[in-house]
PDB file of C-alpha atoms in Angstrom:
ATOM      1  CA  ASP A 448      58.255-129.391-129.604  1.00 47.00           C
ATOM      2  CA  ASN A 449      58.191-132.587-127.535  1.00 51.00           C
ATOM      3  CA  ILE A 450      60.726-130.950-124.692  1.00 54.00           C
ATOM      4  CA  TRP A 451      57.983-129.591-122.751  1.00 51.00           C
ATOM      5  CA  LYS A 452      55.483-131.074-120.848  1.00 53.00           C
ATOM      6  CA  SER A 453      52.072-129.971-118.404  1.00 52.00           C
ATOM      7  CA  ASP A 454      51.068-131.341-115.180  1.00 51.00           C
ATOM      8  CA  ILE A 455      46.992-130.631-115.943  1.00 49.00           C
ATOM      9  CA  PRO A 456      45.473-130.800-118.501  1.00 53.00           C
ATOM     10  CA  PRO A 457      48.061-132.403-120.791  1.00 61.00           C
ATOM     11  CA  ALA A 458      45.933-133.027-123.303  1.00 76.00           C
ATOM     12  CA  GLU A 459      44.677-129.125-124.143  1.00 82.00           C
ATOM     13  CA  ALA A 460      47.096-127.129-122.731  1.00 83.00           C
ATOM     14  CA  LEU A 461      49.650-128.517-124.903  1.00 84.00           C
ATOM     15  CA  ALA A 462      47.624-128.553-128.033  1.00 86.00           C
ATOM     16  CA  LEU A 463      47.110-124.806-127.356  1.00 87.00           C
ATOM     17  CA  VAL A 464      50.929-124.065-126.819  1.00 88.00           C
ATOM     18  CA  ARG A 465      52.240-126.589-129.845  1.00 87.00           C
ATOM     19  CA  HIS A 466      49.464-124.941-131.954  1.00 87.00           C
ATOM     20  CA  VAL A 467      50.815-123.236-135.387  1.00 87.00           C
ATOM     21  CA  SER A 468      48.932-120.040-135.252  1.00 83.00           C
ATOM     22  CA  ALA A 469      48.719-118.039-138.956  1.00 81.00           C
ATOM     23  CA  GLY A 470      52.345-120.228-139.618  1.00 84.00           C
ATOM     24  CA  GLN A 471      53.490-119.457-136.250  1.00 85.00           C
ATOM     25  CA  SER A 472      55.083-121.645-133.728  1.00 90.00           C
ATOM     26  CA  LEU A 473      54.225-119.673-130.297  1.00 91.00           C
ATOM     27  CA  VAL A 474      57.096-120.506-128.196  1.00 91.00           C
ATOM     28  CA  GLU A 475      59.713-120.110-130.984  1.00 92.00           C
ATOM     29  CA  THR A 476      57.963-116.985-131.680  1.00 93.00           C
ATOM     30  CA  LEU A 477      57.881-115.862-128.030  1.00 94.00           C
ATOM     31  CA  ALA A 478      61.546-116.834-127.964  1.00 93.00           C
ATOM     32  CA  LEU A 479      62.845-114.464-130.484  1.00 93.00           C
ATOM     33  CA  HIS A 480      60.262-111.505-129.720  1.00 94.00           C
ATOM     34  CA  LEU A 481      61.865-111.797-125.990  1.00 93.00           C
ATOM     35  CA  LEU A 482      65.205-111.867-126.844  1.00 92.00           C
ATOM     36  CA  LEU A 483      65.210-109.173-129.634  1.00 91.00           C
ATOM     37  CA  HIS A 484      62.804-106.325-128.254  1.00 91.00           C
ATOM     38  CA  GLY A 485      62.509-107.719-124.496  1.00 91.00           C
ATOM     39  CA  ASN A 486      58.626-107.959-124.791  1.00 93.00           C
ATOM     40  CA  GLY A 487      56.331-110.746-126.252  1.00 93.00           C
ATOM     41  CA  TYR A 488      52.617-110.037-126.286  1.00 94.00           C
ATOM     42  CA  VAL A 489      50.232-113.477-126.380  1.00 93.00           C
ATOM     43  CA  GLN A 490      46.644-113.039-127.221  1.00 92.00           C
ATOM     44  CA  ILE A 491      43.965-115.171-125.864  1.00 90.00           C
ATOM     45  CA  LEU A 492      41.398-116.137-128.344  1.00 88.00           C
ATOM     46  CA  PRO A 493      38.250-117.393-127.467  1.00 87.00           C
ATOM     47  CA  ASP A 494      35.834-120.005-128.724  1.00 84.00           C
ATOM     48  CA  ALA A 495      32.341-119.249-128.763  1.00 82.00           C
ATOM     49  CA  GLU A 496      31.859-120.395-124.916  1.00 81.00           C
ATOM     50  CA  GLY A 497      34.795-118.023-124.044  1.00 80.00           C
ATOM     51  CA  GLU A 498      37.375-120.639-123.210  1.00 83.00           C
ATOM     52  CA  PRO A 499      41.076-120.240-124.490  1.00 86.00           C
ATOM     53  CA  SER A 500      40.799-121.651-128.258  1.00 87.00           C
ATOM     54  CA  GLU A 501      43.822-120.056-129.631  1.00 89.00           C
ATOM     55  CA  LEU A 502      47.307-118.552-128.932  1.00 91.00           C
ATOM     56  CA  PHE A 503      48.651-115.613-131.373  1.00 92.00           C
ATOM     57  CA  ALA A 504      51.802-113.970-130.509  1.00 93.00           C
ATOM     58  CA  LEU A 505      51.600-110.341-131.599  1.00 93.00           C
ATOM     59  CA  ARG A 506      54.449-108.069-132.698  1.00 93.00           C
ATOM     60  CA  PRO A 507      56.060-106.527-130.083  1.00 93.00           C
ATOM     61  CA  GLU A 508      56.761-103.095-132.480  1.00 92.00           C
ATOM     62  CA  ARG A 509      53.376-102.721-133.113  1.00 93.00           C
ATOM     63  CA  VAL A 510      51.917-103.125-129.662  1.00 93.00           C
ATOM     64  CA  SER A 511      51.944 -99.869-127.130  1.00 92.00           C
ATOM     65  CA  VAL A 512      50.771-100.420-123.653  1.00 90.00           C
ATOM     66  CA  GLU A 513      48.247 -98.034-122.277  1.00 90.00           C
ATOM     67  CA  LEU A 514      47.643 -97.294-118.885  1.00 90.00           C
ATOM     68  CA  ASP A 515      44.754 -96.357-116.405  1.00 87.00           C
ATOM     69  CA  ASN A 516      45.009 -93.538-113.903  1.00 87.00           C
ATOM     70  CA  ASN A 517      47.170 -95.332-111.527  1.00 86.00           C
ATOM     71  CA  GLY A 518      49.488 -96.633-114.032  1.00 84.00           C
ATOM     72  CA  TRP A 519      48.622-100.013-114.618  1.00 88.00           C
ATOM     73  CA  PRO A 520      47.853-101.570-117.868  1.00 88.00           C
ATOM     74  CA  VAL A 521      44.648-102.148-118.834  1.00 90.00           C
ATOM     75  CA  ALA A 522      44.743-102.253-122.897  1.00 91.00           C
ATOM     76  CA  TYR A 523      47.076-102.439-125.507  1.00 92.00           C
ATOM     77  CA  ALA A 524      47.368-100.829-129.231  1.00 93.00           C
ATOM     78  CA  TYR A 525      48.105-102.812-132.042  1.00 92.00           C
ATOM     79  CA  ARG A 526      49.135-100.773-134.928  1.00 93.00           C
ATOM     80  CA  VAL A 527      49.335-102.241-138.508  1.00 91.00           C
ATOM     81  CA  LEU A 528      50.200 -99.221-140.701  1.00 88.00           C
ATOM     82  CA  ASP A 529      47.274 -96.450-140.140  1.00 87.00           C
ATOM     83  CA  ARG A 530      45.003 -98.852-138.647  1.00 92.00           C
ATOM     84  CA  VAL A 531      45.116 -99.236-134.820  1.00 90.00           C
ATOM     85  CA  THR A 532      43.296-101.690-132.892  1.00 90.00           C
ATOM     86  CA  HIS A 533      42.451-101.673-129.363  1.00 89.00           C
ATOM     87  CA  LEU A 534      42.924-104.626-127.066  1.00 88.00           C
ATOM     88  CA  TRP A 535      41.574-105.040-123.761  1.00 90.00           C
ATOM     89  CA  ALA A 536      43.764-107.160-121.253  1.00 88.00           C
ATOM     90  CA  GLU A 537      41.233-108.930-120.014  1.00 85.00           C
ATOM     91  CA  ASP A 538      37.952-110.212-120.923  1.00 83.00           C
ATOM     92  CA  GLY A 539      34.680-109.527-119.374  1.00 75.00           C
ATOM     93  CA  ARG A 540      35.250-112.193-116.731  1.00 79.00           C
ATOM     94  CA  GLY A 541      37.993-110.567-115.727  1.00 77.00           C
ATOM     95  CA  HIS A 542      40.209-113.483-117.193  1.00 82.00           C
ATOM     96  CA  THR A 543      43.700-112.862-119.011  1.00 84.00           C
ATOM     97  CA  ALA A 544      43.228-111.601-122.545  1.00 88.00           C
ATOM     98  CA  ILE A 545      46.539-110.345-123.702  1.00 91.00           C
ATOM     99  CA  MET A 546      49.478-112.055-122.056  1.00 92.00           C
ATOM    100  CA  HIS A 547      52.711-109.691-121.616  1.00 93.00           C
ATOM    101  CA  LEU A 548      55.984-111.483-121.065  1.00 92.00           C
ATOM    102  CA  LYS A 549      58.841-109.405-120.383  1.00 91.00           C
ATOM    103  CA  ALA A 550      62.608-109.006-119.780  1.00 90.00           C
ATOM    104  CA  ILE A 551      63.952-106.824-116.861  1.00 88.00           C
ATOM    105  CA  ASN A 552      64.048-103.250-117.948  1.00 88.00           C
ATOM    106  CA  PRO A 553      65.136-100.691-115.022  1.00 87.00           C
ATOM    107  CA  LEU A 554      64.217 -97.633-117.064  1.00 85.00           C
ATOM    108  CA  ASP A 555      60.953 -98.740-117.959  1.00 85.00           C
ATOM    109  CA  ASP A 556      57.930-100.146-115.645  1.00 85.00           C
ATOM    110  CA  HIS A 557      56.161-101.572-118.776  1.00 87.00           C
ATOM    111  CA  ALA A 558      58.521-102.414-121.194  1.00 87.00           C
ATOM    112  CA  GLY A 559      61.275-104.834-121.160  1.00 89.00           C
ATOM    113  CA  LEU A 560      64.751-104.608-122.732  1.00 89.00           C
ATOM    114  CA  GLY A 561      66.084-106.912-125.612  1.00 89.00           C
ATOM    115  CA  CYS A 562      69.118-108.297-126.146  1.00 88.00           C
ATOM    116  CA  ILE A 563      69.870-106.053-129.438  1.00 87.00           C
ATOM    117  CA  GLY A 564      69.324-102.938-127.345  1.00 84.00           C
ATOM    118  CA  ALA A 565      72.122-103.752-124.590  1.00 83.00           C
ATOM    119  CA  ALA A 566      74.455-105.087-127.342  1.00 87.00           C
ATOM    120  CA  SER A 567      73.727-101.901-129.762  1.00 87.00           C
ATOM    121  CA  GLY A 568      77.523-101.043-129.571  1.00 88.00           C
ATOM    122  CA  PRO A 569      79.019-104.095-130.492  1.00 88.00           C
ATOM    123  CA  VAL A 570      76.820-104.561-133.397  1.00 89.00           C
ATOM    124  CA  ALA A 571      77.505-101.217-134.412  1.00 89.00           C
ATOM    125  CA  ILE A 572      81.243-101.991-133.990  1.00 86.00           C
ATOM    126  CA  HIS A 573      80.545-105.497-135.839  1.00 86.00           C
ATOM    127  CA  ASN A 574      78.882-103.830-138.913  1.00 87.00           C
ATOM    128  CA  ALA A 575      81.924-101.459-139.282  1.00 84.00           C
ATOM    129  CA  ALA A 576      84.476-103.901-139.256  1.00 80.00           C
ATOM    130  CA  THR A 577      82.503-105.991-142.146  1.00 82.00           C
ATOM    131  CA  THR A 578      81.992-102.701-143.801  1.00 83.00           C
ATOM    132  CA  TRP A 579      86.088-102.095-144.060  1.00 76.00           C
ATOM    133  CA  ASN A 580      86.125-105.639-144.637  1.00 74.00           C
ATOM    134  CA  LYS A 581      84.281-105.309-147.658  1.00 76.00           C
ATOM    135  CA  ALA A 582      85.755-102.297-148.648  1.00 75.00           C
ATOM    136  CA  LEU A 583      89.364-103.825-148.472  1.00 69.00           C
ATOM    137  CA  LEU A 584      87.639-106.735-150.735  1.00 66.00           C
ATOM    138  CA  ASP A 585      86.739-104.303-153.133  1.00 71.00           C
ATOM    139  CA  ASN A 586      90.011-102.347-153.313  1.00 62.00           C
ATOM    140  CA  ALA A 587      92.138-105.796-153.976  1.00 55.00           C
ATOM    141  CA  ALA A 588      92.293-106.666-150.367  1.00 51.00           C
ATOM    142  CA  ARG A 589      95.248-104.223-149.940  1.00 54.00           C
ATOM    143  CA  PRO A 590      95.379-100.337-149.894  1.00 51.00           C
ATOM    144  CA  SER A 591      95.846 -99.656-153.640  1.00 56.00           C
ATOM    145  CA  GLY A 592      98.780 -97.353-153.063  1.00 67.00           C
ATOM    146  CA  ALA A 593      99.615 -94.200-154.723  1.00 65.00           C
ATOM    147  CA  LEU A 594     100.539 -93.077-158.123  1.00 62.00           C
ATOM    148  CA  VAL A 595     102.803 -90.167-158.149  1.00 70.00           C
ATOM    149  CA  TYR A 596     103.203 -87.737-160.717  1.00 63.00           C
ATOM    150  CA  GLU A 597     107.063 -87.068-161.798  1.00 67.00           C
ATOM    151  CA  SER A 598     106.993 -83.722-162.998  1.00 64.00           C
ATOM    152  CA  GLY A 599     110.864 -83.256-163.509  1.00 57.00           C
ATOM    153  CA  LYS A 600     112.450 -79.931-163.702  1.00 57.00           C
ATOM    154  CA  ASP A 601     109.631 -77.954-164.698  1.00 60.00           C
ATOM    155  CA  GLY A 602     107.357 -78.598-162.097  1.00 56.00           C
ATOM    156  CA  ALA A 603     104.501 -79.285-164.195  1.00 64.00           C
ATOM    157  CA  VAL A 604     101.095 -80.973-162.551  1.00 66.00           C
ATOM    158  CA  LEU A 605      98.412 -82.572-164.142  1.00 64.00           C
ATOM    159  CA  SER A 606      95.962 -81.066-165.861  1.00 69.00           C
ATOM    160  CA  ALA A 607      92.556 -80.855-163.880  1.00 77.00           C
ATOM    161  CA  GLU A 608      91.493 -83.136-167.612  1.00 78.00           C
ATOM    162  CA  GLN A 609      94.332 -85.531-167.108  1.00 72.00           C
ATOM    163  CA  PHE A 610      93.398 -85.710-163.422  1.00 70.00           C
ATOM    164  CA  ALA A 611      90.126 -87.114-163.748  1.00 79.00           C
ATOM    165  CA  ARG A 612      90.930 -89.218-167.171  1.00 76.00           C
ATOM    166  CA  LEU A 613      93.360 -90.981-164.692  1.00 72.00           C
ATOM    167  CA  LYS A 614      90.680 -91.692-161.435  1.00 73.00           C
ATOM    168  CA  ALA A 615      87.976 -92.820-164.478  1.00 78.00           C
ATOM    169  CA  GLU A 616      90.399 -95.161-165.788  1.00 73.00           C
ATOM    170  CA  MET A 617      92.045 -96.536-162.554  1.00 70.00           C
ATOM    171  CA  GLU A 618      88.448 -97.159-161.079  1.00 70.00           C
ATOM    172  CA  ALA A 619      87.224 -99.491-163.936  1.00 71.00           C
ATOM    173  CA  ALA A 620      90.293-101.113-164.716  1.00 65.00           C
ATOM    174  CA  PHE A 621      92.329-102.060-161.770  1.00 63.00           C
ATOM    175  CA  ALA A 622      89.541-101.579-158.999  1.00 64.00           C
ATOM    176  CA  GLY A 623      87.771-104.464-157.201  1.00 61.00           C
ATOM    177  CA  ALA A 624      88.509-108.279-156.530  1.00 56.00           C
ATOM    178  CA  ILE A 625      88.521-109.093-159.816  1.00 62.00           C
ATOM    179  CA  ASN A 626      91.060-106.915-161.232  1.00 58.00           C
ATOM    180  CA  ALA A 627      93.675-107.589-158.094  1.00 60.00           C
ATOM    181  CA  GLY A 628      96.668-108.606-159.477  1.00 58.00           C
ATOM    182  CA  LYS A 629      96.101-106.959-163.260  1.00 61.00           C
ATOM    183  CA  PRO A 630      99.376-105.352-164.332  1.00 62.00           C
ATOM    184  CA  MET A 631      99.302-101.251-164.788  1.00 62.00           C
ATOM    185  CA  LEU A 632     100.620 -99.614-167.918  1.00 58.00           C
ATOM    186  CA  LEU A 633     101.863 -96.388-166.992  1.00 59.00           C
ATOM    187  CA  GLU A 634     102.556 -93.451-168.929  1.00 62.00           C
ATOM    188  CA  GLY A 635     105.495 -90.900-168.761  1.00 61.00           C
ATOM    189  CA  GLY A 636     105.978 -89.476-165.593  1.00 65.00           C
ATOM    190  CA  LEU A 637     103.994 -91.131-163.458  1.00 69.00           C
ATOM    191  CA  LYS A 638     105.339 -94.068-160.904  1.00 70.00           C
ATOM    192  CA  TRP A 639     103.521 -96.517-158.912  1.00 68.00           C
ATOM    193  CA  GLN A 640     104.469 -95.965-155.047  1.00 67.00           C
ATOM    194  CA  SER A 641     102.760 -99.452-152.706  1.00 66.00           C
ATOM    195  CA  LEU A 642     101.365 -98.663-149.721  1.00 60.00           C
ATOM    196  CA  SER A 643     101.069-101.022-146.553  1.00 62.00           C
ATOM    197  CA  MET A 644      98.685-101.672-143.759  1.00 61.00           C
ATOM    198  CA  THR A 645      99.818-100.769-140.465  1.00 60.00           C
ATOM    199  CA  PRO A 646      99.238-103.248-137.893  1.00 56.00           C
ATOM    200  CA  ALA A 647      96.861-100.590-136.218  1.00 57.00           C
ATOM    201  CA  GLU A 648      94.499-101.013-139.733  1.00 57.00           C
ATOM    202  CA  MET A 649      94.938-104.669-139.524  1.00 60.00           C
ATOM    203  CA  ASP A 650      93.248-104.916-136.344  1.00 65.00           C
ATOM    204  CA  PHE A 651      90.013-105.089-137.836  1.00 69.00           C
ATOM    205  CA  VAL A 652      89.667-108.919-138.192  1.00 72.00           C
ATOM    206  CA  ALA A 653      90.196-108.931-134.044  1.00 77.00           C
ATOM    207  CA  LEU A 654      88.179-106.191-133.692  1.00 78.00           C
ATOM    208  CA  LYS A 655      85.375-108.108-135.490  1.00 82.00           C
ATOM    209  CA  ALA A 656      85.592-110.947-133.532  1.00 83.00           C
ATOM    210  CA  SER A 657      85.743-109.352-130.135  1.00 84.00           C
ATOM    211  CA  ALA A 658      82.342-107.257-131.278  1.00 86.00           C
ATOM    212  CA  ALA A 659      81.105-111.214-131.937  1.00 87.00           C
ATOM    213  CA  ARG A 660      81.903-112.376-128.253  1.00 87.00           C
ATOM    214  CA  GLU A 661      80.418-109.280-126.795  1.00 88.00           C
ATOM    215  CA  ILE A 662      77.278-109.728-128.999  1.00 89.00           C
ATOM    216  CA  ALA A 663      76.799-113.350-127.781  1.00 89.00           C
ATOM    217  CA  LEU A 664      77.478-112.497-123.984  1.00 88.00           C
ATOM    218  CA  ALA A 665      74.564-110.383-124.587  1.00 88.00           C
ATOM    219  CA  PHE A 666      72.445-113.092-125.796  1.00 90.00           C
ATOM    220  CA  GLY A 667      73.906-115.380-123.213  1.00 89.00           C
ATOM    221  CA  VAL A 668      75.354-117.502-125.859  1.00 89.00           C
ATOM    222  CA  PRO A 669      78.896-118.748-124.724  1.00 87.00           C
ATOM    223  CA  PRO A 670      81.261-117.160-127.328  1.00 84.00           C
ATOM    224  CA  MET A 671      83.209-120.427-128.184  1.00 81.00           C
ATOM    225  CA  MET A 672      79.925-121.250-129.441  1.00 81.00           C
ATOM    226  CA  LEU A 673      80.352-119.268-132.635  1.00 81.00           C
ATOM    227  CA  GLY A 674      83.565-121.351-134.132  1.00 75.00           C
ATOM    228  CA  LEU A 675      85.331-118.340-133.742  1.00 74.00           C
ATOM    229  CA  PRO A 676      89.767-119.295-134.235  1.00 66.00           C
ATOM    230  CA  GLY A 677      91.531-120.456-131.350  1.00 63.00           C
ATOM    231  CA  ASP A 678      88.149-120.572-128.591  1.00 63.00           C
ATOM    232  CA  ASN A 679      86.882-124.139-129.383  1.00 62.00           C
ATOM    233  CA  THR A 680      88.190-127.514-128.184  1.00 63.00           C
ATOM    234  CA  TYR A 681      85.800-130.429-128.308  1.00 59.00           C
ATOM    235  CA  ALA A 682      85.954-130.549-124.467  1.00 67.00           C
ATOM    236  CA  ASN A 683      84.957-126.527-123.940  1.00 77.00           C
ATOM    237  CA  TYR A 684      82.305-126.936-126.884  1.00 78.00           C
ATOM    238  CA  ARG A 685      80.391-129.757-124.428  1.00 80.00           C
ATOM    239  CA  GLU A 686      80.847-127.734-121.295  1.00 83.00           C
ATOM    240  CA  ALA A 687      79.752-124.371-123.478  1.00 85.00           C
ATOM    241  CA  ASN A 688      76.573-125.827-124.753  1.00 85.00           C
ATOM    242  CA  LYS A 689      75.352-127.581-121.385  1.00 86.00           C
ATOM    243  CA  ALA A 690      75.969-123.855-119.825  1.00 87.00           C
ATOM    244  CA  LEU A 691      73.799-122.508-122.826  1.00 89.00           C
ATOM    245  CA  TRP A 692      71.086-125.151-121.374  1.00 89.00           C
ATOM    246  CA  ARG A 693      71.309-124.019-118.070  1.00 88.00           C
ATOM    247  CA  GLN A 694      71.863-120.653-117.857  1.00 90.00           C
ATOM    248  CA  THR A 695      69.821-119.254-121.070  1.00 91.00           C
ATOM    249  CA  ILE A 696      67.411-121.488-122.569  1.00 91.00           C
ATOM    250  CA  LEU A 697      65.717-123.056-120.018  1.00 91.00           C
ATOM    251  CA  PRO A 698      65.626-119.772-118.066  1.00 92.00           C
ATOM    252  CA  LEU A 699      63.964-118.452-121.114  1.00 93.00           C
ATOM    253  CA  MET A 700      61.432-121.256-121.275  1.00 93.00           C
ATOM    254  CA  ALA A 701      60.682-120.583-117.943  1.00 92.00           C
ATOM    255  CA  LYS A 702      59.349-117.270-118.304  1.00 93.00           C
ATOM    256  CA  ILE A 703      57.998-117.906-121.573  1.00 93.00           C
ATOM    257  CA  LEU A 704      56.015-121.486-120.519  1.00 92.00           C
ATOM    258  CA  GLY A 705      55.332-119.748-116.701  1.00 91.00           C
ATOM    259  CA  GLY A 706      53.944-117.254-118.070  1.00 92.00           C
ATOM    260  CA  ILE A 707      51.284-118.680-120.775  1.00 91.00           C
ATOM    261  CA  ALA A 708      50.750-121.413-117.930  1.00 90.00           C
ATOM    262  CA  GLN A 709      49.635-118.408-115.737  1.00 90.00           C
ATOM    263  CA  GLY A 710      47.471-116.526-118.354  1.00 89.00           C
ATOM    264  CA  LEU A 711      45.595-119.858-118.796  1.00 88.00           C
ATOM    265  CA  ARG A 712      45.004-120.781-115.483  1.00 88.00           C
ATOM    266  CA  PRO A 713      41.651-119.255-115.447  1.00 87.00           C
ATOM    267  CA  ALA A 714      40.908-122.127-118.261  1.00 85.00           C
ATOM    268  CA  PHE A 715      43.154-124.791-116.766  1.00 85.00           C
ATOM    269  CA  PRO A 716      43.313-124.511-112.993  1.00 85.00           C
ATOM    270  CA  GLY A 717      46.544-125.868-111.405  1.00 84.00           C
ATOM    271  CA  LEU A 718      47.952-125.798-114.892  1.00 85.00           C
ATOM    272  CA  GLU A 719      52.099-125.970-114.630  1.00 85.00           C
ATOM    273  CA  LEU A 720      54.344-125.672-118.019  1.00 87.00           C
ATOM    274  CA  SER A 721      58.137-127.163-117.890  1.00 86.00           C
ATOM    275  CA  VAL A 722      60.327-128.544-119.530  1.00 86.00           C
ATOM    276  CA  ASP A 723      61.036-131.723-119.346  1.00 82.00           C
ATOM    277  CA  LEU A 724      64.680-132.213-119.175  1.00 80.00           C
ATOM    278  CA  ASP A 725      64.988-136.148-119.632  1.00 79.00           C
ATOM    279  CA  LYS A 726      64.340-135.038-123.139  1.00 82.00           C
ATOM    280  CA  VAL A 727      67.218-132.736-123.937  1.00 83.00           C
ATOM    281  CA  PRO A 728      70.414-134.486-125.179  1.00 82.00           C
ATOM    282  CA  GLU A 729      72.698-132.013-123.830  1.00 80.00           C
ATOM    283  CA  LEU A 730      71.798-132.583-120.403  1.00 79.00           C
ATOM    284  CA  ALA A 731      71.681-136.411-120.018  1.00 80.00           C
ATOM    285  CA  ASP A 732      74.902-136.868-118.087  1.00 80.00           C
ATOM    286  CA  GLU A 733      73.302-134.873-115.497  1.00 78.00           C
ATOM    287  CA  ARG A 734      70.486-136.662-115.533  1.00 80.00           C
ATOM    288  CA  THR A 735      72.383-140.135-115.739  1.00 80.00           C
ATOM    289  CA  ALA A 736      74.299-139.090-112.684  1.00 82.00           C
ATOM    290  CA  LEU A 737      71.101-137.709-110.707  1.00 80.00           C
ATOM    291  CA  TRP A 738      69.145-141.011-110.974  1.00 79.00           C
ATOM    292  CA  GLU A 739      72.633-142.806-110.024  1.00 82.00           C
ATOM    293  CA  ARG A 740      72.270-140.874-106.784  1.00 83.00           C
ATOM    294  CA  VAL A 741      68.753-141.265-106.183  1.00 82.00           C
ATOM    295  CA  SER A 742      68.691-145.267-107.124  1.00 82.00           C
ATOM    296  CA  GLY A 743      71.365-145.528-104.646  1.00 83.00           C
ATOM    297  CA  ALA A 744      70.015-143.491-101.840  1.00 84.00           C
ATOM    298  CA  GLY A 745      68.603-146.387-100.108  1.00 80.00           C
ATOM    299  CA  PHE A 746      67.145-144.428 -96.708  1.00 82.00           C
ATOM    300  CA  LEU A 747      64.620-142.945 -99.850  1.00 80.00           C
ATOM    301  CA  SER A 748      61.047-144.537-100.135  1.00 83.00           C
ATOM    302  CA  ASP A 749      59.961-145.054-104.270  1.00 79.00           C
ATOM    303  CA  GLU A 750      57.518-141.821-103.673  1.00 81.00           C
ATOM    304  CA  GLU A 751      60.311-139.693-102.249  1.00 80.00           C
ATOM    305  CA  LYS A 752      62.886-140.876-105.384  1.00 79.00           C
ATOM    306  CA  ARG A 753      59.941-140.294-107.976  1.00 78.00           C
ATOM    307  CA  ALA A 754      59.195-136.771-106.888  1.00 79.00           C
ATOM    308  CA  MET A 755      62.840-135.841-106.438  1.00 77.00           C
ATOM    309  CA  LEU A 756      62.976-137.129-110.417  1.00 76.00           C
ATOM    310  CA  GLY A 757      60.168-135.665-111.088  1.00 70.00           C
ATOM    311  CA  LEU A 758      58.042-137.956-111.969  1.00 69.00           C
ATOM    312  CA  GLY A 759      55.632-137.635-109.404  1.00 59.00           C
ATOM    313  CA  VAL A 760      54.104-139.895-107.163  1.00 51.00           C
TER     314      VAL A 760
END
């Protein structure tokens, strides 16, 4: 709540952005919508005088864009079950009523592409590997092997009734994690043949880790921050955390705060919203180095130093 700032007017603008509307935090909700769906819709709710009094983030999966004859968005249809509400993009004064923030989508002019769409393949692989792992645990964490029926010289085989009874007893008494290691009593003619997993079958662990790395990259998160074995050292984690802020969080915040500021400028002329870098602990080293360089530049005036540090004149 305290890492972003506005230039003018700070009290009213920041109160709007920080206000919790219907239980949702605006910036956090928009970040979630942009990452998952690639779209963020903010409805500007006016007061009696028509001035912005509240900002509410609409759920992207419920919104569809309505275009005019030239292909420009003029309204948005908001669907909840069987009810459809049409929201105009601008109010009667020509001011923005619905702010649409979107990620880049090379295949659509009016809808963004979310990270979850870009990572759909790795997500499917990760889910399949998890299902495989769960199945192994349900079966004593290894292939259970095979029961071989030694028929002897007469070549007899198990009847259908005997086969069904044997299968039911195996599932009831020996399958599952709680039955792992339980001794088995075999009747005459039955022999247990253990089976082992091939190296290829054991690759599900590496496959799951690889899919997790691809998912993290799709969301702009350095994979070493996932805590996967073999990826982490303290120095690498610190640099990855800094890269996360510089390459993902700050650009995302710039898109969100810039879009909100643009939509509110008719009511707050000259409004600019940005992240206060001095309040981001992960970037403290960079800010300290910048302060030292600027302070040591004796050829700069105090006003120029303040401008370089983003403090204004």
